[in-house]
XYZ file of C-alpha atoms in Angstrom:
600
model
C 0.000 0.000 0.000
C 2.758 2.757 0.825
C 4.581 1.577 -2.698
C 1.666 2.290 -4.208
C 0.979 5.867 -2.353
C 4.823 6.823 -3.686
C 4.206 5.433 -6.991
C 1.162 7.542 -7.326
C 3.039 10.510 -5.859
C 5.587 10.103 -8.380
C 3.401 10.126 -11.208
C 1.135 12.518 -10.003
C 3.958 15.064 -10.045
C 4.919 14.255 -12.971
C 1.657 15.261 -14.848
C 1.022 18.379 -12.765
C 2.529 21.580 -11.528
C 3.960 22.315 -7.926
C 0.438 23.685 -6.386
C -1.347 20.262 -7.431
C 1.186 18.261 -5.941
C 0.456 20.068 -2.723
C -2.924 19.208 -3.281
C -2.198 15.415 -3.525
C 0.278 15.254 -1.168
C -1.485 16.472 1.644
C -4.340 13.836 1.417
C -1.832 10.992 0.948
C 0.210 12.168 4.101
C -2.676 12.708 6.096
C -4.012 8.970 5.160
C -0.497 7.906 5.943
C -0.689 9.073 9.172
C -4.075 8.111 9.840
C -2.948 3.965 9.299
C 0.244 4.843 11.330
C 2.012 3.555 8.154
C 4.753 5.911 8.698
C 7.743 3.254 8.863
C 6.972 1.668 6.027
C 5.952 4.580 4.228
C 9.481 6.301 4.784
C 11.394 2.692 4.085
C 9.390 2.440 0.616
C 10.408 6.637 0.212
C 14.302 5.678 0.933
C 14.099 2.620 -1.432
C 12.930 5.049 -4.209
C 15.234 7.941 -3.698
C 17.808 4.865 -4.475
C 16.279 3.367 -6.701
C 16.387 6.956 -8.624
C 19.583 7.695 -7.744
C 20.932 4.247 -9.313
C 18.632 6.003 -12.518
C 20.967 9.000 -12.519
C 24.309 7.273 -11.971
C 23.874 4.820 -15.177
C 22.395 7.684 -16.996
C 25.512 9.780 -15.768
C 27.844 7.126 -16.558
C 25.990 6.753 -20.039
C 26.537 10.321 -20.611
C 29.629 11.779 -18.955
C 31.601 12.703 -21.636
C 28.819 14.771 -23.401
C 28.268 15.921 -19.584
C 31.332 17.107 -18.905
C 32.042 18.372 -22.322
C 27.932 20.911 -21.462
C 29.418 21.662 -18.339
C 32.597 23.069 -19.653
C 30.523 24.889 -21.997
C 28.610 26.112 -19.722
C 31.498 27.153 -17.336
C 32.964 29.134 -20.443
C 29.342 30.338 -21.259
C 28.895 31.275 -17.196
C 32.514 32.859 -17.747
C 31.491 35.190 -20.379
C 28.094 35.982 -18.455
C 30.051 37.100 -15.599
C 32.218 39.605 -18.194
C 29.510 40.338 -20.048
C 27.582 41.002 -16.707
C 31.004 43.112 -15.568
C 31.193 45.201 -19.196
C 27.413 45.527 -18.687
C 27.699 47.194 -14.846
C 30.383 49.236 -16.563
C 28.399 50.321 -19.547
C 25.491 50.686 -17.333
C 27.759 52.951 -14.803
C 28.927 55.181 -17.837
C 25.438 55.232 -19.193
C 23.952 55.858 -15.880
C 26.832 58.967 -15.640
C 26.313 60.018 -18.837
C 22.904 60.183 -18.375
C 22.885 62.286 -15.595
C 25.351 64.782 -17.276
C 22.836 64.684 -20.664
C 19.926 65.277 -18.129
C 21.689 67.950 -16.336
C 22.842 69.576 -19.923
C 18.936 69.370 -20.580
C 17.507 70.808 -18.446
C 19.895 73.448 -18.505
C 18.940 73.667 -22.332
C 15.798 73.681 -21.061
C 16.123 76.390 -18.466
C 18.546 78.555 -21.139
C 15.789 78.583 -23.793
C 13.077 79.715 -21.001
C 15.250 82.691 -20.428
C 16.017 83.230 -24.215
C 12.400 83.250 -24.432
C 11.933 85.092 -21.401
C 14.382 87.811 -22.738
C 12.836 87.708 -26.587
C 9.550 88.299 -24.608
C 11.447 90.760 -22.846
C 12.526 92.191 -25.652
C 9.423 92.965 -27.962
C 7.812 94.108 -24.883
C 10.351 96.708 -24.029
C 10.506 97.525 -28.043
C 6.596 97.827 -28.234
C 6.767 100.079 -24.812
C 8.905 102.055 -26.103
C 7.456 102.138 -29.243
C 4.481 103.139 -27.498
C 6.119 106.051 -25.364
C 7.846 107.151 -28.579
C 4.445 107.811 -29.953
C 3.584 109.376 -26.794
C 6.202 111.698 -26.882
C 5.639 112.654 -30.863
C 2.732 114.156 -29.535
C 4.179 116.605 -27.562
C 6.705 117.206 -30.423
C 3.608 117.209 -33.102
C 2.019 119.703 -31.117
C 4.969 121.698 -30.586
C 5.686 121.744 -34.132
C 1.858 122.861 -34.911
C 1.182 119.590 -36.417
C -2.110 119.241 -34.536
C -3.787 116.836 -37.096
C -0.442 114.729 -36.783
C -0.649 114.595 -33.102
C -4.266 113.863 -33.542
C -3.820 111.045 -35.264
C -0.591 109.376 -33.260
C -3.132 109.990 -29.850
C -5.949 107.731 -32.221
C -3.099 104.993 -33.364
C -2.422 104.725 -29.759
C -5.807 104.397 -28.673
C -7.327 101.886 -30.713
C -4.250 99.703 -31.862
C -1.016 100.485 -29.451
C -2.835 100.368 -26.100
C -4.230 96.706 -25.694
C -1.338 95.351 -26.238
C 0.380 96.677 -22.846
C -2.512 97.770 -21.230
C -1.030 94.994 -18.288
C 1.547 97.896 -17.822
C 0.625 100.714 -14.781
C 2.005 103.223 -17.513
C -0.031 102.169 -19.935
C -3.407 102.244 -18.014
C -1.989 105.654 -16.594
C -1.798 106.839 -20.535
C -5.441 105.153 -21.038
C -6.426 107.523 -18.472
C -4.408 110.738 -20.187
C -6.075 110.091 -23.524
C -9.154 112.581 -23.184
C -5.766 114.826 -21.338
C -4.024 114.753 -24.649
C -6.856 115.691 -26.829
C -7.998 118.150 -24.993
C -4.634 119.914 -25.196
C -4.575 119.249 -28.934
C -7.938 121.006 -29.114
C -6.575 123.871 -26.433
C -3.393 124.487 -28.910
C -5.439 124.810 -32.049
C -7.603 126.905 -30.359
C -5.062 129.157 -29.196
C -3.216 129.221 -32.525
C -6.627 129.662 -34.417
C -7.619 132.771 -31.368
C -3.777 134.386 -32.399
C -4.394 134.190 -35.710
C -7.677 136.125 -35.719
C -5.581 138.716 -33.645
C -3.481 139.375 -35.905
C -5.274 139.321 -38.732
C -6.650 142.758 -38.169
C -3.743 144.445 -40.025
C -4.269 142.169 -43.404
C -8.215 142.589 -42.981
C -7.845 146.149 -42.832
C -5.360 146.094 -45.624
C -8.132 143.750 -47.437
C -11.330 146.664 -46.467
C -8.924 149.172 -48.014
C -8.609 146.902 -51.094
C -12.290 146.209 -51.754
C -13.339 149.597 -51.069
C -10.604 151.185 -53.499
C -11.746 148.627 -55.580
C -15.416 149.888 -55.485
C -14.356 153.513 -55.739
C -12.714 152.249 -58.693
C -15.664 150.989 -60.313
C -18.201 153.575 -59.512
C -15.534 155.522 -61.822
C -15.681 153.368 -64.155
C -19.609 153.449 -63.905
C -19.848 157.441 -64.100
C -17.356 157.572 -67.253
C -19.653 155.203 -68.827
C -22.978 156.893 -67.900
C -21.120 159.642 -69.361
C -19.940 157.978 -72.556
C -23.717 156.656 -72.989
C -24.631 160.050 -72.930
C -22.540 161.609 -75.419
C -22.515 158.264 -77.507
C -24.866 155.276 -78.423
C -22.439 152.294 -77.983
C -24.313 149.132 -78.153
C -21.399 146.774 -77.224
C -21.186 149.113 -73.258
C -23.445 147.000 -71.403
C -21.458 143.486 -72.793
C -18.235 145.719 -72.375
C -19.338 146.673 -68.269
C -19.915 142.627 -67.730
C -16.803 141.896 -69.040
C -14.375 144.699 -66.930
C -16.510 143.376 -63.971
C -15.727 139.698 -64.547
C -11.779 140.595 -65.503
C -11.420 142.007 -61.908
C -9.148 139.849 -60.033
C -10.452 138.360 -56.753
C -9.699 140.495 -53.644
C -8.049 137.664 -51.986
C -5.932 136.620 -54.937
C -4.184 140.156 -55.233
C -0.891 140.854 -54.407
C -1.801 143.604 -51.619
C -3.783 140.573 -49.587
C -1.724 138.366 -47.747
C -4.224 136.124 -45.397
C -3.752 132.545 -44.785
C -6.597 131.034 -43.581
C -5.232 127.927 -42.543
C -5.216 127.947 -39.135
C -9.276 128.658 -39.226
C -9.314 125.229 -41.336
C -7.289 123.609 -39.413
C -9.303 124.187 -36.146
C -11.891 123.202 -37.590
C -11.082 119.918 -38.763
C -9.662 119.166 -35.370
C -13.026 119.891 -34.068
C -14.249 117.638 -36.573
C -12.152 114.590 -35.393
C -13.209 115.295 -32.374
C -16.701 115.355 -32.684
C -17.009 119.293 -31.294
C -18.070 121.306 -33.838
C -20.864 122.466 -32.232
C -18.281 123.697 -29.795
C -16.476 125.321 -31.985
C -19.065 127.070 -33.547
C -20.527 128.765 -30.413
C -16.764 129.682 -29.383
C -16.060 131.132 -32.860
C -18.818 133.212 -32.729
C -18.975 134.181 -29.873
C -15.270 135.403 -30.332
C -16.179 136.961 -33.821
C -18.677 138.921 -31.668
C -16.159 140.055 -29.327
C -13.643 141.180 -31.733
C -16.199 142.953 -33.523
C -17.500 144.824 -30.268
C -13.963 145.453 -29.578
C -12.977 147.163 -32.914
C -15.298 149.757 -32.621
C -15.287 150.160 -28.933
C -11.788 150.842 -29.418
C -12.458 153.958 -31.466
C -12.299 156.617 -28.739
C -12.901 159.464 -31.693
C -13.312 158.562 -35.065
C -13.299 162.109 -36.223
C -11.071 165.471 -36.198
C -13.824 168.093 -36.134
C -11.388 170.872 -36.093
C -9.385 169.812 -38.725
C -12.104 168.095 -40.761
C -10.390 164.733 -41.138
C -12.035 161.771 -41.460
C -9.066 159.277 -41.620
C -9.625 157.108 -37.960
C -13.467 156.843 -39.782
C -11.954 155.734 -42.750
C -9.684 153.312 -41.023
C -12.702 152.088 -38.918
C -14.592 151.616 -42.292
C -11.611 149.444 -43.933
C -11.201 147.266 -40.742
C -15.393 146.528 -40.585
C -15.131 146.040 -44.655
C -11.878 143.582 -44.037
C -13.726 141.790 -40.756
C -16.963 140.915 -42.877
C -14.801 140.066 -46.356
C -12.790 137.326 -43.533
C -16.145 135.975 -42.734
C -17.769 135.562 -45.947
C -14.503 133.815 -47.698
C -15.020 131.352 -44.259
C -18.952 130.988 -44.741
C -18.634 130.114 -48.605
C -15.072 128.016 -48.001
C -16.123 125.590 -45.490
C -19.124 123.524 -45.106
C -22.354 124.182 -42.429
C -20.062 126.299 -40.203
C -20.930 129.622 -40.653
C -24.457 131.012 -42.009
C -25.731 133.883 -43.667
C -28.074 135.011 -41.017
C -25.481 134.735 -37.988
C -23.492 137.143 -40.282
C -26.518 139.120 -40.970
C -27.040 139.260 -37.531
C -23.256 140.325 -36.886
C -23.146 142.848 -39.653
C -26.505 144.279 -37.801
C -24.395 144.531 -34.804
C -21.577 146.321 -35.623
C -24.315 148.673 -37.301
C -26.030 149.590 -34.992
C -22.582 150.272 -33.083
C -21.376 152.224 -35.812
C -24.782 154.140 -35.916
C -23.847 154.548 -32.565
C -20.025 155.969 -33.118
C -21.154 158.059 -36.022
C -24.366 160.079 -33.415
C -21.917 160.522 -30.771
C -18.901 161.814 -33.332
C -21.293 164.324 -35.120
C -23.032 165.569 -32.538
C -21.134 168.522 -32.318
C -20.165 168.778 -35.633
C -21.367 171.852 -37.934
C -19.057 171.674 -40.781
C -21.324 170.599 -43.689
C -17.859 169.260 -45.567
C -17.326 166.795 -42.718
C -20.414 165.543 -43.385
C -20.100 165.251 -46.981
C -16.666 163.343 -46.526
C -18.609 160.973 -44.436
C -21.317 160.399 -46.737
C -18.844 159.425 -48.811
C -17.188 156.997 -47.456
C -20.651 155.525 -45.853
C -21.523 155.264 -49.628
C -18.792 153.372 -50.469
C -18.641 151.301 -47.421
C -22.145 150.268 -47.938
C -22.166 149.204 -51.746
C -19.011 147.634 -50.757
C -21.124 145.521 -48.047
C -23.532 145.167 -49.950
C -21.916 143.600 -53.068
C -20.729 140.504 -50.186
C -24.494 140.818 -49.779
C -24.489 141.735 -45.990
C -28.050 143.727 -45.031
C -27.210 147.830 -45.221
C -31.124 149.052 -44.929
C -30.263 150.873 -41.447
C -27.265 152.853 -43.238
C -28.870 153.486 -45.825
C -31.701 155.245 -43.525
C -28.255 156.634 -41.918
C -27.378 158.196 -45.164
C -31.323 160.002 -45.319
C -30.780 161.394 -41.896
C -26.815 162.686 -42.646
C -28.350 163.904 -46.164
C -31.453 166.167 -43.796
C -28.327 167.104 -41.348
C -26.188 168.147 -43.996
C -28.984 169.963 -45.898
C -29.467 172.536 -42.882
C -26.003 172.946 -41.801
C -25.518 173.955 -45.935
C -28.253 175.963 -45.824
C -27.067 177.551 -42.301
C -23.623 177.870 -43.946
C -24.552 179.522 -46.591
C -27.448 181.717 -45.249
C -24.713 183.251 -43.107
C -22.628 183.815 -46.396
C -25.622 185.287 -48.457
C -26.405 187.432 -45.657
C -23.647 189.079 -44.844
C -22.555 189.428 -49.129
C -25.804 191.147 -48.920
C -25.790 193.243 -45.507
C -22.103 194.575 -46.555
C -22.812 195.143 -50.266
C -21.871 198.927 -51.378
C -24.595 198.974 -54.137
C -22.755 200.555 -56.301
C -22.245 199.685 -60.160
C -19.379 196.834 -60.210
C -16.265 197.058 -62.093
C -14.112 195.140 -63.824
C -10.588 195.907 -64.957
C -10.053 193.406 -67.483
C -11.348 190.730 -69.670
C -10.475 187.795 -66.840
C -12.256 189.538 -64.519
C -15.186 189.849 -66.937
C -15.203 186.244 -68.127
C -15.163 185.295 -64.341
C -18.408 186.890 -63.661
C -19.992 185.488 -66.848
C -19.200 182.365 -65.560
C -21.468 183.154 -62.378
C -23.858 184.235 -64.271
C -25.512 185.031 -67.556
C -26.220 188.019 -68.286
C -27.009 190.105 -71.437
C -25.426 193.768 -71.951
C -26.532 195.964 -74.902
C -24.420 196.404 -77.875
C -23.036 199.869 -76.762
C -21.752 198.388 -73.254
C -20.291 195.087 -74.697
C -18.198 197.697 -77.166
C -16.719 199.243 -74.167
C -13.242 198.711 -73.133
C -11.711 197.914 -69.781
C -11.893 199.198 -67.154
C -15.896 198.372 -67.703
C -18.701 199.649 -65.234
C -21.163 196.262 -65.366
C -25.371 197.600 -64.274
C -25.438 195.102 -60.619
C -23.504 195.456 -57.924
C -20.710 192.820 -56.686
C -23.280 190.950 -54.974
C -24.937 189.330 -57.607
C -22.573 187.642 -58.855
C -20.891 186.637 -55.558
C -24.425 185.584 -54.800
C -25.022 183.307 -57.885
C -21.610 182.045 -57.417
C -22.152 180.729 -54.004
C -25.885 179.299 -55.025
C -24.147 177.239 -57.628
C -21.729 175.564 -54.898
C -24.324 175.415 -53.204
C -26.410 173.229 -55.669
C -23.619 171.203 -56.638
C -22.342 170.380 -52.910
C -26.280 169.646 -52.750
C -26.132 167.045 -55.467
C -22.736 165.699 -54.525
C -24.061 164.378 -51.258
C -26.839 162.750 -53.568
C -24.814 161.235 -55.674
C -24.734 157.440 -55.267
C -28.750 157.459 -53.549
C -30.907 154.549 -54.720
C -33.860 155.665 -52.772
C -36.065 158.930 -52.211
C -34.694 160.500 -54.605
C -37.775 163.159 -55.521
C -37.726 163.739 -51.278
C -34.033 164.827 -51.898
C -34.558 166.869 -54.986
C -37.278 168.393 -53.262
C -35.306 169.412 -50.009
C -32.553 170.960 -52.432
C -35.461 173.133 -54.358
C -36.795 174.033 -51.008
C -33.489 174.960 -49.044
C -32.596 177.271 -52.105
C -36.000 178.888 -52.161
C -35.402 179.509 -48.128
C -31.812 181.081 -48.928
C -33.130 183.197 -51.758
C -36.545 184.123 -49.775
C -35.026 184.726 -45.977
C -31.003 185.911 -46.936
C -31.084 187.758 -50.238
C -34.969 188.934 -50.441
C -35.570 189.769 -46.831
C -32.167 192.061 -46.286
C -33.314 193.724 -49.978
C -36.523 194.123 -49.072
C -36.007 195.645 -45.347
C -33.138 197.767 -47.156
C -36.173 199.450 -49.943
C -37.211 201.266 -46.700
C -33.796 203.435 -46.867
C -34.435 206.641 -48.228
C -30.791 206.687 -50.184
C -32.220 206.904 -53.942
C -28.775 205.242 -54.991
C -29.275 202.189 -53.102
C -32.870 201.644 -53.953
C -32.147 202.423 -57.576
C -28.929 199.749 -57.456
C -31.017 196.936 -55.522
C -33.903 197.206 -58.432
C -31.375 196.847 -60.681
C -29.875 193.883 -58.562
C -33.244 192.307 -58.480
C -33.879 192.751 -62.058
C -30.651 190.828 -62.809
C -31.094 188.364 -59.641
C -34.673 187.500 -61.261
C -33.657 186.592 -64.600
C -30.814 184.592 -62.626
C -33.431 182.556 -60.911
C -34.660 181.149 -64.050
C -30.633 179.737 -64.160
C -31.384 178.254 -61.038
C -34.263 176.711 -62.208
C -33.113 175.503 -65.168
C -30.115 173.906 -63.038
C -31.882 171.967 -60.690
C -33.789 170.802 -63.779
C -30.823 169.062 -65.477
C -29.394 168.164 -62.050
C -32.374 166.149 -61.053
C -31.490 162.778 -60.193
C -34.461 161.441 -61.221
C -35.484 160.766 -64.893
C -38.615 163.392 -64.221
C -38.053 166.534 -66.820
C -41.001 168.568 -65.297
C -38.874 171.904 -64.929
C -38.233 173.034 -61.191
C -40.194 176.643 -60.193
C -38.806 178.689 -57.691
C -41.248 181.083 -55.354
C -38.062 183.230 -55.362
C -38.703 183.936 -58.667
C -42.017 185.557 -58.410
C -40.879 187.362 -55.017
C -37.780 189.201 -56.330
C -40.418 189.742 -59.709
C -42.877 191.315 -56.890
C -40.213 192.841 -54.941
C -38.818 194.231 -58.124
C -42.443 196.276 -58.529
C -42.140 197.218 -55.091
C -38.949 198.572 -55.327
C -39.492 200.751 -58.741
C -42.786 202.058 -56.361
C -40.176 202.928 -53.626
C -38.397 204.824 -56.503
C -41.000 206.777 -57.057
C -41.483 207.792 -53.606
C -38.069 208.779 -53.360
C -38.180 210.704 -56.177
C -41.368 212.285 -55.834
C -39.529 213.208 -52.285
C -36.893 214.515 -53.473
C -38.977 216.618 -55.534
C -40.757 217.479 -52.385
C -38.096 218.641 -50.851
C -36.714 220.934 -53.791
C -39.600 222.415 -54.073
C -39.819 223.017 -50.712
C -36.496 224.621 -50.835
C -37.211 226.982 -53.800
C -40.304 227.962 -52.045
C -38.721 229.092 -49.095
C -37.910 232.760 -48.292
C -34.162 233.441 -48.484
């Protein structure tokens, strides 16, 4: 039974592995023990070790040559494993030392290309910093250089495409922050410039008034000599020949006497633009405008020399309001919804009504009828100077009505006190003339007709009037033609004006020649009775020259020929005084008789 148990051992670990031997060991030990067969059991285990080893030995002894021969093999073969296993731990050393170096190496590569990195980052970030506060700093330099558009523009470039990429940086957040700064002192340095500029464009605007009105006096010239030419000629090519001088006339601002850049108006006005402030600028432009307008005339303490009749700070005024209003129409028509006509309607109504102003306060003591007359003229030619840059002149020309009534009694009072006292001092006595110049100088006073008998006489001639008929009709002429030279250049009321001249002759002829003639017919001096008839014969046919003169004077197209009520006084007076001639005479008689009567 224990032979069999070992056999079965034996063959049971043959066919199976180490763990199922276990498993069929344990059973067969345990029933081993169980029979107390333990004896035999290890006598039957000791006879089959032998029985194996008796296996091995023959087998050995069988083999041994072929053994020994293996084992040598394998000696060698364990021989080389051991210095392959040696050159291995030394390869494996050097590989393990070379490793570390290569790792070390590595990973300083590693770290070296971080910093390279770290320094190229570095690097564009300084250069696009610095970039950036380059640009910065061209501002200041734009500005500085009046570049303002330039500077403009670099603040926009750093806004929108410079900023974000270093907006991490306190700088640039602090530059984020001075953005609205920066264009604000853009807009402060164009304004500035732009405020200079219309400071100091005063003397080229005054230079430009002087220009355009010269210009205009130039033309009214022209206009007369024409008028004149059409008058003496029938030239059908003047009217096409008028449109073409006007049109050949070189533009105001384009002449050589003009130097005005208006630049610095555009260019604070496109800064504006960019910045979305025009209506700003707009208000502030006006509103300066205003002021400098205001300021011009303000600045005009006297405007006129009443004692020495000059009229040149007026004129000077006049060329600076011309040039200011010329600046501001160029603007209006040169830019785009900046500048209107009514705001400079509504300026140009200013500055009248301040210059109404000047002009009351500077004549109100005046009572030279030439200083008038020199300021008519130049209001004239200031207002169809104004009024060909279309600017509103309805209030001067109402100014020119009231100057025109002003100047028609200080004429009148002017001359009054000349008739008067030509009349009051008059020796009425027969005038004289000592030669032919002085002859043809009191035909030109006057017409008058002598019979054939006096015009045969030589000179020293005895003429029928007295001196002060032709002094008289002298000074009536002037006085017509000063009349009519403050008219000239009126576009309205004319028939008022021709009127007012009619009637202030027929009050110097009525009150300063007629009244002192007729209060001096009371004298009982037969001479000077006799000589004033004869003046009044003479001064009546005269007044049908005056008539005829303001007839052809007129300056309006009406022909109806002017009457004077002068004329039929000095006819009446005339009767009167041949009556008072006969009262003298029949005095005189009187008295002679009288004397012969009496007893000597």
């Amino acid at each position: 039974m224990a032979e069999f148990d070992i056999q079965q051992l034996v063959l049971v670990s043959d066919a199976t592995n180490d763990a199922e031997n276990l498993e069929h060991l344990g059973p067969t030990m345990k029933e081993v023990y169980r029979n107390n067969k333990m004896k035999p059991f290890l006598d039957q285990l000791s006879s089959f070790i032998r029985r194996k080893e008796m296996e091995i030995e023959k087998m050995c002894n069988s083999n041994y040559q072929e053994f020994v021969q293996s084992v040598d093999r394998l000696l060698k073969v364990r021989q080389g494993t051991v210095d392959l296993k040696d050159k291995i731990h030394t390869l494996n050393t050097d590989l393990q030392r070379a490793g570390t170096e290569l790792t070390a190496k590595k990973r300083e590569l590693i770290e070296s290309k971080k910093i390279l990195e770290n320094i190229a980052t570095a690097t564009e970030t300084l250069r696009t910093c610095v970039h950036f506060l380059d640009l910065a700093n061209r501002v200041n330099v734009q500005v500085e250089n009046r570049k303002y558009y330039s500077a403009l523009r670099i603040v926009d470039e750093i806004q929108v495409i410079h900023l974000r990429s270093v907006i991490q940086f306190e700088f640039a957040r602090h530059m984020q922050d001075c953005i609205p700064i920066l264009q604000h002192a853009i807009k402060d340095a164009v304004t500035t410039e732009m405020k200079e500029w219309l400071f100091g464009i005063r003397t080229s605007q005054k230079v430009m008034g002087k220009v355009a009105m010269d210009r205009m006096a130039d033309r009214q010239e022209r206009w007369r000599k024409r008028e004149l030419r059409l008058r003496t000629s029938h030239n059908i090519n003047s009217a096409v020949e008028a449109a073409v001088n006007e049109e050949n006339e070189v533009d105001i601002f384009e002449s050589e006497e003009v130097k005005l850049d208006l630049q610095p108006i555009y260019q604070c006005l496109h800064i504006y633009d960019e910045l979305g402030q025009r209506t700003e600028f707009k208000q502030s432009y006006a509103e300066d405008r205003r002021a400098q307008a205001k300021l011009a005339l303000s600045s005009v303490t006297s405007p006129f020399n009443l004692k020495e009749c000059n009229t040149d700070n007026f004129k000077s005024l006049l060329h600076d309001i011309v040039g200011f209003f010329i600046v501001e129409h160029i603007i209006m028509f040169s830019t785009t919804n900046f500048r209107t006509q009514a705001q400079l309607d509504e300026l140009c109504e200013l500055v009248t009504n301040l210059l109404l102003r000047l002009l009351s306060d500077g004549l109100a003591n005046c009572h030279n009828p030439d200083m008038f007359l020199k300021v008519k003229l130049l209001l004239m030619l200031y207002i169809q100077t104004m009024e060909s840059y279309n600017y509103p002149v309805n209030k001067l020309n109402d100014l020119l009505l009231t100057l025109f009534r002003t100047y028609a009694d200080q004429l009148e009072s002017k001359f009054s006190t000349n008739f008067h006292k030509l009349v009051d001092e008059d020796d009425y006595m027969p005038m004289s003339v000592a030669n032919q110049e002085q002859y043809n100088l009191v035909q030109l006073s006057f017409r008058f007709k002598e019979d054939r008998k006096a015009a045969r006489q030589g000179f020293p001639r005895t003429l029928p009037f007295s001196k002060v008929v032709p002094h008289c009709c002298e000074d009536i002429d002037l006085f017509v033609s000063q009349f009519y030279r403050f008219v000239e250049g009126f576009t309205q009321e004319q028939n008022n004006m021709d009127e007012l001249v009619k009637d202030s002759l027929d009050t110097l002829l009525i009150q300063h020649v007629h009244a002192v003639w007729l209060k001096k017919l009371e004298s009982r001096e037969l001479s000077q009775v006799a000589q004033i008839f004869i003046n009044l014969e003479y001064f009546q046919a005269a007044c049908s020259d005056f008539e005829q003169m303001l007839t052809s004077k007129r300056s309006t197209s009406d022909n109806t020929k002017v009457v004077l009520q002068a004329t039929s006084l000095f006819k009446e007076t005339r009767k009167s005084a041949e009556t008072r001639i006969s009262e003298l005479v029949k005095s005189k008689i009187d008295d002679i008789l009288e004397l012969a009567e009496y007893e000597w």
